[in-house]
């Protein structure tokens, strides 16, 4: 892997954003190096052109209903969340069920950088330079059993610190799920950092899922439980409104949300120069992930 580091960085180790943006021109030539066996070609050439959003865009414009439903609420309220210590329960169809300490997990994972497009179902988008490890590596620690077909995820419930949980904006805990092959895909990561710094609370500290070809709500934050199961798990937005939000929720410009088009997206940032761009099939990751859905009617399995 071209760029790897543990995210126990000290302040001096953190790359300032300007230096970072220069360095990524070097990295662009290496894009896709982390995606062994994926046929790095077209997608990485396209990714080389990705300009990440600013730290401010990424950490001040958020969806994290546990801290309120406004885009600015998480940045304002999430400082109350205690993330040390942090325990993740891994259970269900695994050989090694148990409570995994986050620091222990980190000591066994290879953290690398992934610059991904991020597309919310609300039709806005960003480009985010995540740091994280492949979910497949964590699942390997737990030892997935052969009957498992899905992975279910759960966010912390702690209304004392997560003040949005004092209201029933959603049915807490926030829950999400993936098919096992989606979870094992090398593009699927657990993000633990952004721009080389520990991931801020409002972005889902200490560890959140990132599935770049799916709408943002699949990328569940501040995970405390991972369960391997043979049943399709319930998901928060599907429970809230099954007509509007499906289990798969792959980014698809050809399938409108019942209340708006998904053909284009507002690019967050840029102030007065804010612009729209066309939404890409599978958010630009079609070459890597389309084979997962062969034989499925993508309009039906929204
Ligand atoms: N636990 C939890 N995870 C969540 C959400 C949430 O409200 N609670 N919002 C989702 C939605 S709708 C989006 S678009 C992304 C936003 O991630 P970001 O704030 O890091 O950009 O987080 C997703 N994960
Ligand atoms: Mo979203």
PDB file of C-alpha atoms in Angstrom, residues 50-189:
ATOM      1  CA  UNK A  50     -10.822  14.265  -7.223  1.00  0.00           C
ATOM      2  CA  UNK A  51     -10.229  17.416  -5.200  1.00  0.00           C
ATOM      3  CA  UNK A  52     -11.163  16.787  -1.564  1.00  0.00           C
ATOM      4  CA  UNK A  53     -13.517  19.135   0.222  1.00  0.00           C
ATOM      5  CA  UNK A  54     -12.069  21.311   2.956  1.00  0.00           C
ATOM      6  CA  UNK A  55     -11.820  20.145   6.560  1.00  0.00           C
ATOM      7  CA  UNK A  56     -14.481  22.764   7.357  1.00  0.00           C
ATOM      8  CA  UNK A  57     -16.953  21.446   4.749  1.00  0.00           C
ATOM      9  CA  UNK A  58     -16.463  17.883   5.920  1.00  0.00           C
ATOM     10  CA  UNK A  59     -16.737  18.558   9.656  1.00  0.00           C
ATOM     11  CA  UNK A  60     -19.377  21.312   9.796  1.00  0.00           C
ATOM     12  CA  UNK A  61     -22.000  20.106   7.332  1.00  0.00           C
ATOM     13  CA  UNK A  62     -23.172  16.790   8.719  1.00  0.00           C
ATOM     14  CA  UNK A  63     -26.021  14.369   9.133  1.00  0.00           C
ATOM     15  CA  UNK A  64     -25.900  12.701  12.548  1.00  0.00           C
ATOM     16  CA  UNK A  65     -29.424  12.762  13.969  1.00  0.00           C
ATOM     17  CA  UNK A  66     -28.215  11.575  17.379  1.00  0.00           C
ATOM     18  CA  UNK A  67     -27.038  15.184  17.774  1.00  0.00           C
ATOM     19  CA  UNK A  68     -29.964  16.921  16.078  1.00  0.00           C
ATOM     20  CA  UNK A  69     -31.416  17.109  12.595  1.00  0.00           C
ATOM     21  CA  UNK A  70     -29.803  20.389  11.458  1.00  0.00           C
ATOM     22  CA  UNK A  71     -26.668  20.228   9.310  1.00  0.00           C
ATOM     23  CA  UNK A  72     -24.786  22.321  11.895  1.00  0.00           C
ATOM     24  CA  UNK A  73     -26.068  20.484  14.978  1.00  0.00           C
ATOM     25  CA  UNK A  74     -23.492  17.648  15.019  1.00  0.00           C
ATOM     26  CA  UNK A  75     -20.512  20.048  14.875  1.00  0.00           C
ATOM     27  CA  UNK A  76     -22.031  22.034  17.754  1.00  0.00           C
ATOM     28  CA  UNK A  77     -23.212  19.192  19.977  1.00  0.00           C
ATOM     29  CA  UNK A  78     -21.006  16.146  19.377  1.00  0.00           C
ATOM     30  CA  UNK A  79     -18.142  17.350  21.589  1.00  0.00           C
ATOM     31  CA  UNK A  80     -20.101  15.811  24.503  1.00  0.00           C
ATOM     32  CA  UNK A  81     -19.556  12.291  23.212  1.00  0.00           C
ATOM     33  CA  UNK A  82     -17.033  10.215  25.174  1.00  0.00           C
ATOM     34  CA  UNK A  83     -15.142   8.005  22.733  1.00  0.00           C
ATOM     35  CA  UNK A  84     -12.440   6.651  25.054  1.00  0.00           C
ATOM     36  CA  UNK A  85     -12.746   3.893  26.038  1.00  0.00           C
ATOM     37  CA  UNK A  86     -14.839   2.439  23.202  1.00  0.00           C
ATOM     38  CA  UNK A  87     -15.995  -1.139  22.852  1.00  0.00           C
ATOM     39  CA  UNK A  88     -17.433  -2.838  19.790  1.00  0.00           C
ATOM     40  CA  UNK A  89     -19.441  -6.000  20.323  1.00  0.00           C
ATOM     41  CA  UNK A  90     -19.005  -8.471  17.482  1.00  0.00           C
ATOM     42  CA  UNK A  91     -21.497 -11.314  17.666  1.00  0.00           C
ATOM     43  CA  UNK A  92     -23.754 -13.652  15.752  1.00  0.00           C
ATOM     44  CA  UNK A  93     -22.249 -16.058  13.219  1.00  0.00           C
ATOM     45  CA  UNK A  94     -18.586 -15.585  14.105  1.00  0.00           C
ATOM     46  CA  UNK A  95     -15.933 -17.878  15.556  1.00  0.00           C
ATOM     47  CA  UNK A  96     -14.670 -15.259  18.008  1.00  0.00           C
ATOM     48  CA  UNK A  97     -17.621 -13.330  19.416  1.00  0.00           C
ATOM     49  CA  UNK A  98     -16.914 -10.787  22.100  1.00  0.00           C
ATOM     50  CA  UNK A  99     -16.353  -7.220  23.171  1.00  0.00           C
ATOM     51  CA  UNK A 100     -13.500  -5.762  21.161  1.00  0.00           C
ATOM     52  CA  UNK A 101     -11.675  -2.743  22.543  1.00  0.00           C
ATOM     53  CA  UNK A 102     -11.291  -0.093  19.841  1.00  0.00           C
ATOM     54  CA  UNK A 103      -7.631   0.546  20.711  1.00  0.00           C
ATOM     55  CA  UNK A 104      -6.945  -3.208  20.425  1.00  0.00           C
ATOM     56  CA  UNK A 105      -8.642  -3.325  17.045  1.00  0.00           C
ATOM     57  CA  UNK A 106      -6.535  -0.391  15.834  1.00  0.00           C
ATOM     58  CA  UNK A 107      -3.311  -2.077  16.926  1.00  0.00           C
ATOM     59  CA  UNK A 108      -4.150  -4.949  14.562  1.00  0.00           C
ATOM     60  CA  UNK A 109      -5.432  -3.018  11.550  1.00  0.00           C
ATOM     61  CA  UNK A 110      -3.582  -1.363   8.702  1.00  0.00           C
ATOM     62  CA  UNK A 111      -4.836   2.182   8.379  1.00  0.00           C
ATOM     63  CA  UNK A 112      -4.591   3.676   4.911  1.00  0.00           C
ATOM     64  CA  UNK A 113      -5.924   6.673   3.056  1.00  0.00           C
ATOM     65  CA  UNK A 114      -8.925   6.491   0.718  1.00  0.00           C
ATOM     66  CA  UNK A 115     -10.143   9.555  -1.151  1.00  0.00           C
ATOM     67  CA  UNK A 116     -13.779   8.757  -1.910  1.00  0.00           C
ATOM     68  CA  UNK A 117     -16.767  10.517  -3.369  1.00  0.00           C
ATOM     69  CA  UNK A 118     -19.551  10.793  -0.819  1.00  0.00           C
ATOM     70  CA  UNK A 119     -23.149  11.154  -2.052  1.00  0.00           C
ATOM     71  CA  UNK A 120     -26.057  11.782   0.309  1.00  0.00           C
ATOM     72  CA  UNK A 121     -29.535  10.634  -0.734  1.00  0.00           C
ATOM     73  CA  UNK A 122     -30.555  14.303  -0.265  1.00  0.00           C
ATOM     74  CA  UNK A 123     -28.597  15.024  -3.487  1.00  0.00           C
ATOM     75  CA  UNK A 124     -25.513  16.766  -2.150  1.00  0.00           C
ATOM     76  CA  UNK A 125     -21.983  15.453  -2.390  1.00  0.00           C
ATOM     77  CA  UNK A 126     -18.425  15.902  -1.177  1.00  0.00           C
ATOM     78  CA  UNK A 127     -15.041  14.291  -1.716  1.00  0.00           C
ATOM     79  CA  UNK A 128     -13.550  13.064   1.555  1.00  0.00           C
ATOM     80  CA  UNK A 129      -9.996  11.865   2.277  1.00  0.00           C
ATOM     81  CA  UNK A 130     -10.715   9.148   4.810  1.00  0.00           C
ATOM     82  CA  UNK A 131      -8.239   7.182   6.844  1.00  0.00           C
ATOM     83  CA  UNK A 132      -9.402   3.739   7.758  1.00  0.00           C
ATOM     84  CA  UNK A 133      -9.072  -0.002   7.379  1.00  0.00           C
ATOM     85  CA  UNK A 134     -10.943  -2.499   5.275  1.00  0.00           C
ATOM     86  CA  UNK A 135     -14.009  -3.894   6.998  1.00  0.00           C
ATOM     87  CA  UNK A 136     -12.979  -7.303   5.631  1.00  0.00           C
ATOM     88  CA  UNK A 137      -9.884  -7.211   7.865  1.00  0.00           C
ATOM     89  CA  UNK A 138     -11.982  -6.630  10.991  1.00  0.00           C
ATOM     90  CA  UNK A 139     -14.400  -9.383   9.979  1.00  0.00           C
ATOM     91  CA  UNK A 140     -11.428 -11.704   9.514  1.00  0.00           C
ATOM     92  CA  UNK A 141     -10.424 -11.058  13.151  1.00  0.00           C
ATOM     93  CA  UNK A 142     -13.892 -12.124  14.246  1.00  0.00           C
ATOM     94  CA  UNK A 143     -13.913 -15.164  11.953  1.00  0.00           C
ATOM     95  CA  UNK A 144     -17.041 -15.127   9.784  1.00  0.00           C
ATOM     96  CA  UNK A 145     -18.877 -18.453   9.746  1.00  0.00           C
ATOM     97  CA  UNK A 146     -20.078 -20.008   6.505  1.00  0.00           C
ATOM     98  CA  UNK A 147     -23.821 -19.538   7.218  1.00  0.00           C
ATOM     99  CA  UNK A 148     -23.473 -15.746   7.550  1.00  0.00           C
ATOM    100  CA  UNK A 149     -25.042 -13.782   4.689  1.00  0.00           C
ATOM    101  CA  UNK A 150     -25.399 -10.241   6.092  1.00  0.00           C
ATOM    102  CA  UNK A 151     -23.672  -7.853   8.469  1.00  0.00           C
ATOM    103  CA  UNK A 152     -25.760  -5.703  10.820  1.00  0.00           C
ATOM    104  CA  UNK A 153     -24.380  -2.539  12.446  1.00  0.00           C
ATOM    105  CA  UNK A 154     -25.572  -0.519  15.421  1.00  0.00           C
ATOM    106  CA  UNK A 155     -24.725   2.975  16.693  1.00  0.00           C
ATOM    107  CA  UNK A 156     -24.288   3.861  20.355  1.00  0.00           C
ATOM    108  CA  UNK A 157     -27.343   4.872  22.403  1.00  0.00           C
ATOM    109  CA  UNK A 158     -26.360   7.396  25.070  1.00  0.00           C
ATOM    110  CA  UNK A 159     -28.946  10.191  25.347  1.00  0.00           C
ATOM    111  CA  UNK A 160     -26.964  11.875  28.162  1.00  0.00           C
ATOM    112  CA  UNK A 161     -24.309  12.713  25.556  1.00  0.00           C
ATOM    113  CA  UNK A 162     -26.214  12.340  22.295  1.00  0.00           C
ATOM    114  CA  UNK A 163     -28.792  15.011  22.854  1.00  0.00           C
ATOM    115  CA  UNK A 164     -30.711  14.306  19.658  1.00  0.00           C
ATOM    116  CA  UNK A 165     -31.612  10.923  21.156  1.00  0.00           C
ATOM    117  CA  UNK A 166     -33.885  12.726  23.621  1.00  0.00           C
ATOM    118  CA  UNK A 167     -36.251  13.070  20.653  1.00  0.00           C
ATOM    119  CA  UNK A 168     -37.564  10.278  18.462  1.00  0.00           C
ATOM    120  CA  UNK A 169     -36.316  11.685  15.163  1.00  0.00           C
ATOM    121  CA  UNK A 170     -35.500   8.035  14.410  1.00  0.00           C
ATOM    122  CA  UNK A 171     -36.016   4.792  16.299  1.00  0.00           C
ATOM    123  CA  UNK A 172     -32.741   4.497  18.302  1.00  0.00           C
ATOM    124  CA  UNK A 173     -30.309   2.886  17.973  1.00  0.00           C
ATOM    125  CA  UNK A 174     -29.502   3.845  14.376  1.00  0.00           C
ATOM    126  CA  UNK A 175     -29.058   0.520  12.589  1.00  0.00           C
ATOM    127  CA  UNK A 176     -27.702  -0.392   9.174  1.00  0.00           C
ATOM    128  CA  UNK A 177     -26.760  -3.481   7.227  1.00  0.00           C
ATOM    129  CA  UNK A 178     -24.893  -4.836   4.246  1.00  0.00           C
ATOM    130  CA  UNK A 179     -24.919  -8.086   2.359  1.00  0.00           C
ATOM    131  CA  UNK A 180     -21.784 -10.034   3.293  1.00  0.00           C
ATOM    132  CA  UNK A 181     -20.215  -9.643  -0.155  1.00  0.00           C
ATOM    133  CA  UNK A 182     -20.756  -5.861   0.021  1.00  0.00           C
ATOM    134  CA  UNK A 183     -19.188  -5.809   3.474  1.00  0.00           C
ATOM    135  CA  UNK A 184     -16.187  -7.832   2.266  1.00  0.00           C
ATOM    136  CA  UNK A 185     -15.611  -5.634  -0.799  1.00  0.00           C
ATOM    137  CA  UNK A 186     -12.213  -3.886  -0.665  1.00  0.00           C
ATOM    138  CA  UNK A 187     -13.823  -0.459  -1.174  1.00  0.00           C
ATOM    139  CA  UNK A 188     -15.803  -0.892   2.074  1.00  0.00           C
ATOM    140  CA  UNK A 189     -13.925   0.639   4.974  1.00  0.00           C
TER     141      UNK A 189
END
